Short mmCIF file of C-alpha atoms and ligand atoms in Angstrom, two decimals:
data_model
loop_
_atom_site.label_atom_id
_atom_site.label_comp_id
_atom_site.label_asym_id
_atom_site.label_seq_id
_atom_site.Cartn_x
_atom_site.Cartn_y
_atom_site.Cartn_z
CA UNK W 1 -15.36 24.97 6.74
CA UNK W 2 -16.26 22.10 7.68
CA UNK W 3 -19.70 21.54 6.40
CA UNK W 4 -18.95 23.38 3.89
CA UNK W 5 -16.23 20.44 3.06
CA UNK W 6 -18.88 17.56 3.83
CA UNK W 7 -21.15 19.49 1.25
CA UNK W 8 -18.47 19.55 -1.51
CA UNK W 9 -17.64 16.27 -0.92
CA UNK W 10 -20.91 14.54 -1.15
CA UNK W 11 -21.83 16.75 -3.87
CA UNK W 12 -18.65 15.80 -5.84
CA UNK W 13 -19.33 12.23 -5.39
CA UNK W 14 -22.58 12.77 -6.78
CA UNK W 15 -21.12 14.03 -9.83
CA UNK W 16 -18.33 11.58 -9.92
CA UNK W 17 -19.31 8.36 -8.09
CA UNK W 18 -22.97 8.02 -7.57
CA UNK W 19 -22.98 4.47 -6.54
CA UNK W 20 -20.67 5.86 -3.62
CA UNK W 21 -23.51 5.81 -1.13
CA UNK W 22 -25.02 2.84 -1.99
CA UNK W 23 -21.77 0.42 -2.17
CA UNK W 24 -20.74 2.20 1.17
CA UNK W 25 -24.07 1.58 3.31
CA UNK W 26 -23.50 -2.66 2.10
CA UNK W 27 -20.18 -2.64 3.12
CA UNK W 28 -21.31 -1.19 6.69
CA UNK W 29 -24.01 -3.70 7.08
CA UNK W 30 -21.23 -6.62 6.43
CA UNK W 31 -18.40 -4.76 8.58
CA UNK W 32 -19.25 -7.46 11.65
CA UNK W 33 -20.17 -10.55 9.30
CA UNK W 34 -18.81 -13.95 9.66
CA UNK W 35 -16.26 -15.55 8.34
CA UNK W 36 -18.58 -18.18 6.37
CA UNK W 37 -20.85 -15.05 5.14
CA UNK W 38 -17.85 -12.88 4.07
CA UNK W 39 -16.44 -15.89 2.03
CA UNK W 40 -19.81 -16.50 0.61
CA UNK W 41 -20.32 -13.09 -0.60
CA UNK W 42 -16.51 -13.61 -2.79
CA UNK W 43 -18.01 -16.51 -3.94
CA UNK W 44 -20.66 -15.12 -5.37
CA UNK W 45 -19.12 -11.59 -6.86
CA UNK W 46 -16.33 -14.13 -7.94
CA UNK W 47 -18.28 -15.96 -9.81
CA UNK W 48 -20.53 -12.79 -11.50
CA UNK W 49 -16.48 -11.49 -12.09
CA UNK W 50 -15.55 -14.82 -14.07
CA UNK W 51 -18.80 -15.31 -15.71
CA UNK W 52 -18.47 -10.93 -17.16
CA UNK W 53 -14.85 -11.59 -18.39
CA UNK W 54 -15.58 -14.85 -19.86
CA UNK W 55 -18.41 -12.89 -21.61
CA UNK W 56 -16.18 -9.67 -22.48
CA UNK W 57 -12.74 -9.54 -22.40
CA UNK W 58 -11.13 -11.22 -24.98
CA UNK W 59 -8.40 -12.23 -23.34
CA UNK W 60 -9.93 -14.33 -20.50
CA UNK W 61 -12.05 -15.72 -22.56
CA UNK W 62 -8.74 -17.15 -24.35
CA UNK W 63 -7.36 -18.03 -21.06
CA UNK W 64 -10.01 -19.66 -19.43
CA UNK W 65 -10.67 -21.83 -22.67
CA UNK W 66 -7.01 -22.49 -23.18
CA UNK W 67 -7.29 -23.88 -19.42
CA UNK W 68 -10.52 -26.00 -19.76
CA UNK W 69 -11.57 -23.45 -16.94
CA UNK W 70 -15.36 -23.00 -16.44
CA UNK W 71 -16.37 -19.95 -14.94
CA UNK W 72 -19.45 -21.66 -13.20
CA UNK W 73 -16.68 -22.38 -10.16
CA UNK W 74 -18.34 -24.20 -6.79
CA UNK W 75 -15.93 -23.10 -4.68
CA UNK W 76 -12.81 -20.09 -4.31
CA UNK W 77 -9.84 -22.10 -4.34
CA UNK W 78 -11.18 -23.41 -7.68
CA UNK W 79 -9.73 -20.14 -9.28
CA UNK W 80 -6.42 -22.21 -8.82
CA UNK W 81 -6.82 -23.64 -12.08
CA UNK W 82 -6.59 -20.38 -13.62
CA UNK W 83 -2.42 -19.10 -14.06
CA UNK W 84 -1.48 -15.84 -12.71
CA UNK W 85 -0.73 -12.63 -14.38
CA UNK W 86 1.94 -9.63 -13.74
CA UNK W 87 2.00 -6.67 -14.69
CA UNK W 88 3.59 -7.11 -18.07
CA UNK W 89 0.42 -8.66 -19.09
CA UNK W 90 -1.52 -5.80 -17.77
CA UNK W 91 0.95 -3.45 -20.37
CA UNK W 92 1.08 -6.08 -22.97
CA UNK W 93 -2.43 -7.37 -23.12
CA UNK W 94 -3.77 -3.99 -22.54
CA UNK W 95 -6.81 -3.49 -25.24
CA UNK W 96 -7.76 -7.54 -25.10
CA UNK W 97 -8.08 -7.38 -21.50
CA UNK W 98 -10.62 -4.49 -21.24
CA UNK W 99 -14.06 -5.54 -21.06
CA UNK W 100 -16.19 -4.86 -24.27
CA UNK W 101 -19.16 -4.49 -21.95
CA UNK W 102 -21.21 -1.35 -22.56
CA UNK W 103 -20.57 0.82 -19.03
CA UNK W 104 -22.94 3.58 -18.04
CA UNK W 105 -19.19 5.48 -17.04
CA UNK W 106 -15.99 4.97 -16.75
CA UNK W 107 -12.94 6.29 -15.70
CA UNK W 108 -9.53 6.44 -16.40
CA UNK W 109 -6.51 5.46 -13.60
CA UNK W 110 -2.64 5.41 -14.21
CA UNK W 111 -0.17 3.95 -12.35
CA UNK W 112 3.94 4.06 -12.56
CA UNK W 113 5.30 1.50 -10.55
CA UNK W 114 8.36 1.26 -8.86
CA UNK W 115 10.15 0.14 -12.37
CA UNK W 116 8.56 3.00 -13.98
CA UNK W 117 6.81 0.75 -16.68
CA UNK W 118 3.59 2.68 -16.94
CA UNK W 119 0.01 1.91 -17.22
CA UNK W 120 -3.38 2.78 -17.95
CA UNK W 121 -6.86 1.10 -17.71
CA UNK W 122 -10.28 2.22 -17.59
CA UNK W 123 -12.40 1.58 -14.04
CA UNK W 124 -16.41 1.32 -14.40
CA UNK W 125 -17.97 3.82 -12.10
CA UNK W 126 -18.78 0.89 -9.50
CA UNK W 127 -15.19 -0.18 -9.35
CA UNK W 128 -13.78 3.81 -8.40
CA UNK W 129 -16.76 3.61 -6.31
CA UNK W 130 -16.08 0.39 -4.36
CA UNK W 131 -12.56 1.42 -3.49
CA UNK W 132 -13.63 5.01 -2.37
CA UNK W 133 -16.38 3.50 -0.51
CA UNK W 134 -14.25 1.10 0.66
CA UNK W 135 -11.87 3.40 2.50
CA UNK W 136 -14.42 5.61 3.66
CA UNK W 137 -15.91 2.22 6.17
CA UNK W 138 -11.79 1.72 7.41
CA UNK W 139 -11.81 5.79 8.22
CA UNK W 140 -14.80 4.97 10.39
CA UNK W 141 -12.47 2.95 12.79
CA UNK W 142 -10.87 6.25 13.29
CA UNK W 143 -13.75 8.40 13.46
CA UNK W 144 -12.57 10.17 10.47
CA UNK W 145 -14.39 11.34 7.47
CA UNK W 146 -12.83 12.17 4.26
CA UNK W 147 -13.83 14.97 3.72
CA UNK W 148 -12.03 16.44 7.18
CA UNK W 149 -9.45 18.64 7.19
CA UNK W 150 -6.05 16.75 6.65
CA UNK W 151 -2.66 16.92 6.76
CA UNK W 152 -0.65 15.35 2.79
CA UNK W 153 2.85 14.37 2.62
CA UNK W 154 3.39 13.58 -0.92
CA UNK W 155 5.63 15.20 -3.67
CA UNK W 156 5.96 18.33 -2.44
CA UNK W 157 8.24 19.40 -5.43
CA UNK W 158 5.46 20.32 -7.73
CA UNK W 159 6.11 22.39 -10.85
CA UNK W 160 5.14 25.58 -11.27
CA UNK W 161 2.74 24.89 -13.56
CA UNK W 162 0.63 22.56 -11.90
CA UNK W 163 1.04 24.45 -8.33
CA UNK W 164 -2.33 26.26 -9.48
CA UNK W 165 -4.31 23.31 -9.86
CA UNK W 166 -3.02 21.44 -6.77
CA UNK W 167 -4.14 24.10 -4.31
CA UNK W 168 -8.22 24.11 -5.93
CA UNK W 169 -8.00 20.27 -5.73
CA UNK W 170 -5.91 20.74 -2.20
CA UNK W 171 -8.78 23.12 -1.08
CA UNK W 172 -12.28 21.41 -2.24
CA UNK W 173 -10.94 18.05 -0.39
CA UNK W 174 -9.40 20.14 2.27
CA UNK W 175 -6.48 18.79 2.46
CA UNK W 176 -3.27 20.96 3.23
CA UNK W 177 -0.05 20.05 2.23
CA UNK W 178 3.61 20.91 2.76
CA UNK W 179 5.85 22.39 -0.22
CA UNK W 180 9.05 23.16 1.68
CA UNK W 181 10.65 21.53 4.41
CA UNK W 182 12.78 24.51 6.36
CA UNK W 183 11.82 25.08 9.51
CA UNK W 184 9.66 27.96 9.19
CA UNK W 185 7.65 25.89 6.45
CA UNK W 186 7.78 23.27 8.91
CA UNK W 187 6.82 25.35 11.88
CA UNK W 188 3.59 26.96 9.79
CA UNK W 189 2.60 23.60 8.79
CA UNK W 190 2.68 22.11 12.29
CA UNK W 191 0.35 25.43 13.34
CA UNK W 192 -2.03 24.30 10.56
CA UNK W 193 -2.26 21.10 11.48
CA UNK W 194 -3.55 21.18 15.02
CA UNK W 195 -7.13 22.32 13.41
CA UNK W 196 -6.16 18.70 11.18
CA UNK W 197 -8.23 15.36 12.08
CA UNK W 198 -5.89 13.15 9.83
CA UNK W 199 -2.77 13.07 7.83
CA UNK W 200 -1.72 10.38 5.06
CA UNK W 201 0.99 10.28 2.67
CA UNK W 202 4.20 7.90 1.96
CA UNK W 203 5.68 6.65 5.49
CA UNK W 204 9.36 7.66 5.13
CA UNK W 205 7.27 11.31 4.69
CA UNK W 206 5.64 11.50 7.63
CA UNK W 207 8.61 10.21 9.21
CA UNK W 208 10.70 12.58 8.27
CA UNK W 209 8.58 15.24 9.24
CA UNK W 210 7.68 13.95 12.62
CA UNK W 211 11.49 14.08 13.40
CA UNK W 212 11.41 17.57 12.41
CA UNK W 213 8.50 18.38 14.44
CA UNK W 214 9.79 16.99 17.53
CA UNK W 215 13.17 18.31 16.99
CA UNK W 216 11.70 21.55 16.64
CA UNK W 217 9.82 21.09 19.66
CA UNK W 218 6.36 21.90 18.30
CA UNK W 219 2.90 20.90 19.35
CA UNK W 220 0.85 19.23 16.99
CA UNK W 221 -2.54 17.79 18.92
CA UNK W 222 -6.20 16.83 17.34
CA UNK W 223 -5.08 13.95 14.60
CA UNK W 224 -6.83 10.70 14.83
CA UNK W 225 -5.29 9.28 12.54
CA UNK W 226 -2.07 8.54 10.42
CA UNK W 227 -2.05 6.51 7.69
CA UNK W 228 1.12 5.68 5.53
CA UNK W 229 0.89 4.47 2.82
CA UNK W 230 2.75 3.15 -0.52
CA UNK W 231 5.78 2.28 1.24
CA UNK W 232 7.05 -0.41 3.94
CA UNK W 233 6.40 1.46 7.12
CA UNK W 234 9.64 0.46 9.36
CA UNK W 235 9.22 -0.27 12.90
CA UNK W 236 12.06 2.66 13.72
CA UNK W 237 9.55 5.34 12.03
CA UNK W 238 6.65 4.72 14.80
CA UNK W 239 8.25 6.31 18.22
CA UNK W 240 9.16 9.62 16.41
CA UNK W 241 5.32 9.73 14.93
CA UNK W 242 3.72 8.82 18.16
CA UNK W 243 5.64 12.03 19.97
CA UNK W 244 5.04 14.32 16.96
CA UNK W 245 1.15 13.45 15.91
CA UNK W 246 -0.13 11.55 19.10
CA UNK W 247 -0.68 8.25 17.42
CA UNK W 248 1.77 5.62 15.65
CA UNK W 249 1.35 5.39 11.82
CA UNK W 250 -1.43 2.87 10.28
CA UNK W 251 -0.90 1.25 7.22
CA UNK W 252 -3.14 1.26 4.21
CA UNK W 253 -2.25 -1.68 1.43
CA UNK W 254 -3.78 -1.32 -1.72
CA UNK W 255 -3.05 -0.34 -5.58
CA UNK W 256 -4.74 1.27 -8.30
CA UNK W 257 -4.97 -2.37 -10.21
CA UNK W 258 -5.83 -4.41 -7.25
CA UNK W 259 -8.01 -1.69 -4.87
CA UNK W 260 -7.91 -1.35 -1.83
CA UNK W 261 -6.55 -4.71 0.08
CA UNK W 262 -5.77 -4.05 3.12
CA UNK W 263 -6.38 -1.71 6.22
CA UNK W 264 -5.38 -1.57 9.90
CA UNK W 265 -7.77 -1.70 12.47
CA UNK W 266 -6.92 0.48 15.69
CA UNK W 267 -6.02 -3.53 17.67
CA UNK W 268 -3.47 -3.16 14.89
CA UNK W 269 -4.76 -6.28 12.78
CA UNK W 270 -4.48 -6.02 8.92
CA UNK W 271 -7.78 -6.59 7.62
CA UNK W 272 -8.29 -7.45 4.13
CA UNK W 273 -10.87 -5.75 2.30
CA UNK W 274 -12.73 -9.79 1.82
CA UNK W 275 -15.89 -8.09 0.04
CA UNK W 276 -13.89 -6.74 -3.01
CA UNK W 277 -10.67 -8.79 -2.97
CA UNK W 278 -9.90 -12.17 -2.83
CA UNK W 279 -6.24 -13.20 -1.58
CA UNK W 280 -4.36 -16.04 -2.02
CA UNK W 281 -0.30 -16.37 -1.27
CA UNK W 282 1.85 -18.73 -3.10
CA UNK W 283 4.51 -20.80 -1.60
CA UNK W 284 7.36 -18.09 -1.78
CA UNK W 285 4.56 -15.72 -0.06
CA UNK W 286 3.88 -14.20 -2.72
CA UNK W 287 0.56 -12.26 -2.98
CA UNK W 288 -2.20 -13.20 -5.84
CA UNK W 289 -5.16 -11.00 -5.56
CA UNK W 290 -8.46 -10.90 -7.59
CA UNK W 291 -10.24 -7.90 -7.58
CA UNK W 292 -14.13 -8.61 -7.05
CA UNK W 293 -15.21 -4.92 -8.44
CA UNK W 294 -12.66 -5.09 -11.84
CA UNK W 295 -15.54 -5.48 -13.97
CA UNK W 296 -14.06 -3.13 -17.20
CA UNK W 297 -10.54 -4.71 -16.96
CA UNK W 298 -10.74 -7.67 -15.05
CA UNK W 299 -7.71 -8.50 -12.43
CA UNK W 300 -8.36 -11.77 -11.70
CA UNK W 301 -4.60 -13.80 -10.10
CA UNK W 302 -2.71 -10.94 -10.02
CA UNK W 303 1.14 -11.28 -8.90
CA UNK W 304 1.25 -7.48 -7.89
CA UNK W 305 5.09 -8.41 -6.50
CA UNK W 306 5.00 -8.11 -2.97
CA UNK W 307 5.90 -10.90 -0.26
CA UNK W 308 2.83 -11.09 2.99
CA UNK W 309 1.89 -13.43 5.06
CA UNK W 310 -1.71 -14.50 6.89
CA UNK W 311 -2.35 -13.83 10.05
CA UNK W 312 -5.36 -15.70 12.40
CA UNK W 313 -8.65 -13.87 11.43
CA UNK W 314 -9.43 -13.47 14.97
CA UNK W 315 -9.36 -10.20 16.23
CA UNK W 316 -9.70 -8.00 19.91
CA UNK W 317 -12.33 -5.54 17.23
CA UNK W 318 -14.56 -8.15 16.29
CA UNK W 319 -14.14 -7.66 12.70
CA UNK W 320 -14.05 -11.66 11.31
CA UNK W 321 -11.94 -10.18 7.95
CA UNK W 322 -9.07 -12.06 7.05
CA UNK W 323 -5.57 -10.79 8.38
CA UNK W 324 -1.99 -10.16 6.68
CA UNK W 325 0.06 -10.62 9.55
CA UNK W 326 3.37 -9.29 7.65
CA UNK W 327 3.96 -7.02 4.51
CA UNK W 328 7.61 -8.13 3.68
CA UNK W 329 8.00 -5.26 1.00
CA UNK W 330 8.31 -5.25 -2.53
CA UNK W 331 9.74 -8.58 -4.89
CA UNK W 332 13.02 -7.49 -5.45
CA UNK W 333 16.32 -8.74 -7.23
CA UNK W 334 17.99 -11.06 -5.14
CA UNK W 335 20.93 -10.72 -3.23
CA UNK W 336 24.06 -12.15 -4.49
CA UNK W 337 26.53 -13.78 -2.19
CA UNK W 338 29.88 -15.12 -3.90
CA UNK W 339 28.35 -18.75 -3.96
CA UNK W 340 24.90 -17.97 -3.84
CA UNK W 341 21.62 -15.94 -4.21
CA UNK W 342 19.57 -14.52 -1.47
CA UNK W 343 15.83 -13.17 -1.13
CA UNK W 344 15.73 -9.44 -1.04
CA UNK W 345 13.98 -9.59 2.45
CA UNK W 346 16.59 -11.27 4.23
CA UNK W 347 17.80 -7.70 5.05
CA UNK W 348 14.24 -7.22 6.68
CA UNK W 349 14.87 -9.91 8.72
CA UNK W 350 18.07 -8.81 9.81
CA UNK W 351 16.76 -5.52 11.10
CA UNK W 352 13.70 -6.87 12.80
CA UNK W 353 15.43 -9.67 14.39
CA UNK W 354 17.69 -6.62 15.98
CA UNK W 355 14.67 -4.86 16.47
CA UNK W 356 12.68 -7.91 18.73
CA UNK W 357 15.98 -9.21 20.46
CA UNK W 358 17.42 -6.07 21.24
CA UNK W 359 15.12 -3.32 21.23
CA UNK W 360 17.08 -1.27 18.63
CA UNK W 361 15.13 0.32 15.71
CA UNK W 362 17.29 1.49 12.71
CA UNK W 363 16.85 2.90 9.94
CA UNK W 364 18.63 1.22 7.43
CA UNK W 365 18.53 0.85 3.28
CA UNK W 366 21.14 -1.50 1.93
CA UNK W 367 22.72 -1.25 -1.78
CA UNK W 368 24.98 -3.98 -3.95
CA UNK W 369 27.10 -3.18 -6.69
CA UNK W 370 29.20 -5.96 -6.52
CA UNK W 371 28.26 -10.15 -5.72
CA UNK W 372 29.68 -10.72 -2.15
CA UNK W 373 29.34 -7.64 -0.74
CA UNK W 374 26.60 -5.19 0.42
CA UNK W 375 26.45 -1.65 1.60
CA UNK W 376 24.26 -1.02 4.40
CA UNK W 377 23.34 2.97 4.41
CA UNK W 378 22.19 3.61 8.22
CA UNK W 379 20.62 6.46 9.15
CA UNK W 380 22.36 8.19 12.37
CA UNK W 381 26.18 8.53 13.71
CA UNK W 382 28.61 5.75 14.09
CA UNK W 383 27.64 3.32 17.00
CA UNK W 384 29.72 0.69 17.32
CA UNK W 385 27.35 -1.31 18.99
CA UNK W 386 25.04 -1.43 16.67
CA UNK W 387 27.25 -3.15 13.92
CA UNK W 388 28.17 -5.73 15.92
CA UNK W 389 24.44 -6.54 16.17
CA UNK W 390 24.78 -6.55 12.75
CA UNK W 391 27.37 -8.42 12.07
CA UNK W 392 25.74 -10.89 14.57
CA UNK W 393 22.54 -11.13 12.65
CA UNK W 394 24.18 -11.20 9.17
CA UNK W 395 26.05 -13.98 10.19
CA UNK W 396 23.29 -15.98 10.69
CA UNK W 397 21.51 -15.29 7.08
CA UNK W 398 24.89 -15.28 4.83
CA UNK W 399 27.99 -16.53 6.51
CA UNK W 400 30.63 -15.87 4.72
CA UNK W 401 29.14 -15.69 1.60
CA UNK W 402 28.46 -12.09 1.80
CA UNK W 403 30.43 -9.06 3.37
CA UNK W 404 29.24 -6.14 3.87
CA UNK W 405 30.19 -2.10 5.05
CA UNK W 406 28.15 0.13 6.33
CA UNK W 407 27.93 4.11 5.71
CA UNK W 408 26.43 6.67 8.02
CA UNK W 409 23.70 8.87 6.45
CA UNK W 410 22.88 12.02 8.59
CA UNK W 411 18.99 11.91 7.49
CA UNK W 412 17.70 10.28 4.26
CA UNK W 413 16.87 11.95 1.52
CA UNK W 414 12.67 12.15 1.44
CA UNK W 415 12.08 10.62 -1.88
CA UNK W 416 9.06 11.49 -3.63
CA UNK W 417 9.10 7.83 -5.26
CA UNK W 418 8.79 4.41 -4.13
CA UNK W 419 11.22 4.00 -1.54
CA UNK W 420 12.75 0.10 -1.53
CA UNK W 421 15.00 -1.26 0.95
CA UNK W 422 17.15 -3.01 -0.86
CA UNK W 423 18.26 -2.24 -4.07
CA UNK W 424 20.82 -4.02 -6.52
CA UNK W 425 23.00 -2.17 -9.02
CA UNK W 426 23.90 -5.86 -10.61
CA UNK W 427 23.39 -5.88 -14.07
ZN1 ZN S 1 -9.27 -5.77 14.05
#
């Protein structure tokens, strides 16, 4: 099977992608570049970016005149002159951002995000092919190919309908995938998965199942790798993952708009993607990212809505790519107090600060439906000790401003969506 899989593979990408290849043999010969050569090679795909969507897309071309901005920039942080854009603009400005260059091929992605507001743009063939090629160099670090057998933990409540076609596209990227979660479903899958070389899939997944695994007792050996991905993976997920699948979960950062950003090395540094993205973080750490391959619908300062911050570039693997040190989770409503308004990470904080000082992982997902007070949903049976940790660490962040309660939650549910960690019910 598993030539067979390398054959379908690289004959699908012939079909599909062929500048797959190509873009994937440059990215290897820049993997160990320098700093100064990795920022000159943004530069210079920056500036072919700027110049294309000056050229073809309508609405930069507004933008950038609106601004006085010339796309002839001299150096990266000149893109500062430029505003940002969100996703609404993405929706809104949908037909006068797309490129009215001619494109030998394009294709069409979709995205949902986590407030359901749908959309849809059309990638040029380089574009998919920069992001697949992209991921193919991080896999490397792992010794893992893509088209190895793997191990999927996404949406495993698929419709009837659709079950058909999952299992052809399941089996020509030989993948295998879990559609129940009893324990005989569980057991079967484990079996399966020792012939595996990889598994991937939303963190709170692979979680989940790793607790089932090892409460079941079962054997799972062979995977190199285990990459979450879509979600915040929580520090309380990684010693149930090591025990079930031999290795602690990776993280992957990326989205369909943006590519792929981000990718962790096995020192366990961040690396950003520098060929194909350019990063910047605003005062409130908020990412901006610029995709360097978005030639058909430009991204160029886009506030994708999630909090990081930058690490030292220097790392134990000798890769001289930029770091994020921390992924702080999705922009979310703020917390209201009685006399005032908090960031939605705060309750990261919280738990990591209990995590560091005291060794304690937990599992936690906190809810308001009222300003002053929170509930915090933790995942296990009462422990006393563990609220007054707490209550000691939300003392520190909120005073008296906020109260809070906490519930007890057995296991949470496995959510097929976007999980958040806080969520407000404040209208
Ligand atoms: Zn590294």
């Amino acid at each position: 099977m598993a030539l067979l899989s390398k054959f379908i593979y690289l004959f699908g990408a012939k079909l599909r992608n062929p500048s797959l290849m190509g873009i994937y043999s440059a990215l290897k010969k820049t993997e160990f570049a320098n700093y100064d050569e990795l920022e000159k090679i943004q530069l210079d795909k920056l500036k072919t970016l700027l110049k294309s969507a000056y050229q073809y897309s309508p609405f930069y071309r507004d933008l950038f005149d609106a601004h006085n901005f010339d796309p002839e920039i001299e150096t990266l942080s000149d893109i500062k002159a430029l505003p940002t854009i969100t996703k609404r603009d993405l929706i809104e400005q949908n037909a006068q951002i797309h490129s009215q260059q001619q494109f030998k091929k394009t294709l069409l992605a979709e995205t949902s995000g986590t407030s359901g507001e749908a959309l849809a743009f059309y990638r040029n063939e380089e574009w998919d092919s920069t992001n697949r090629a992209s991921v193919m160099r991080c896999y490397d670090w792992y010794n893992v190919k893509p088209w190895d057998k793997n191990g999927y933990f996404w949406g495993y409540n698929i419709e009837q309908g659709e079950a058909k076609k999952v299992k052809l596209l399941d089996w020509l990227q030989n993948r295998i995938r879990i559609f129940r979660y009893d324990d005989e479903s569980i057991t079967a899958f484990a079996k399966d998965l020792n012939s595996a070389k990889f598994l991937s899939g939303y963190s709170s997944m692979i979680y989940q199942i790793a607790k089932k695994v090892n409460a079941l007792n079962l054997k799972v050996s062979g995977i190199k790798m285990v990459k979450g991905t879509s979600e915040m993976i929580l520090d309380a997920y990684q010693p149930e993952v090591k025990k079930a699948f031999g290795c602690k979960m990776i993280s992957e950062y990326g989205a369909a708009e943006s590519g792929l950003i981000a990718f962790e090395c096995p020192e366990g540094s961040m690396h950003i993607n520098m060929e194909n993205v350019y990063v910047e973080i605003d005062d409130n750490k908020e990412i901006i990212v610029t995709n360097l391959a978005s030639h058909s619908f430009p991204i160029i300062r886009y506030r994708l809505g999630d909090y990081i911050s930058l690490g030292e570039a220097k790392c134990a693997c000798g890769r001289a790519h930029k770091v994020i040190k921390e992924i702080y989770g999705r922009k979310g409503s703020s917390i209201l107090g009685t006399q005032k308004e908090y960031p939605a990470l705060t309750f990261y904080y919280v738990f990591k600060n209990i995590a560091l000082k005291d060794e304690i992982l937990i599992n936690y997902k906190a809810e308001q439906f009222e300003c002053g007070t929170v509930i915090l949903k933790i995942e296990g049976q009462p422990t006393p000790l563990w609220e007054q940790l707490i209550n000691r660490e939300m003392n520190k962040y909120f005073g008296d401003d906020l109260r809070f309660s906490v519930e007890y939650i057995d296991k949470f549910e496995t959510q097929t969506k976007k999980q958040q960690y806080f969520e407000s019910f404040i209208k």
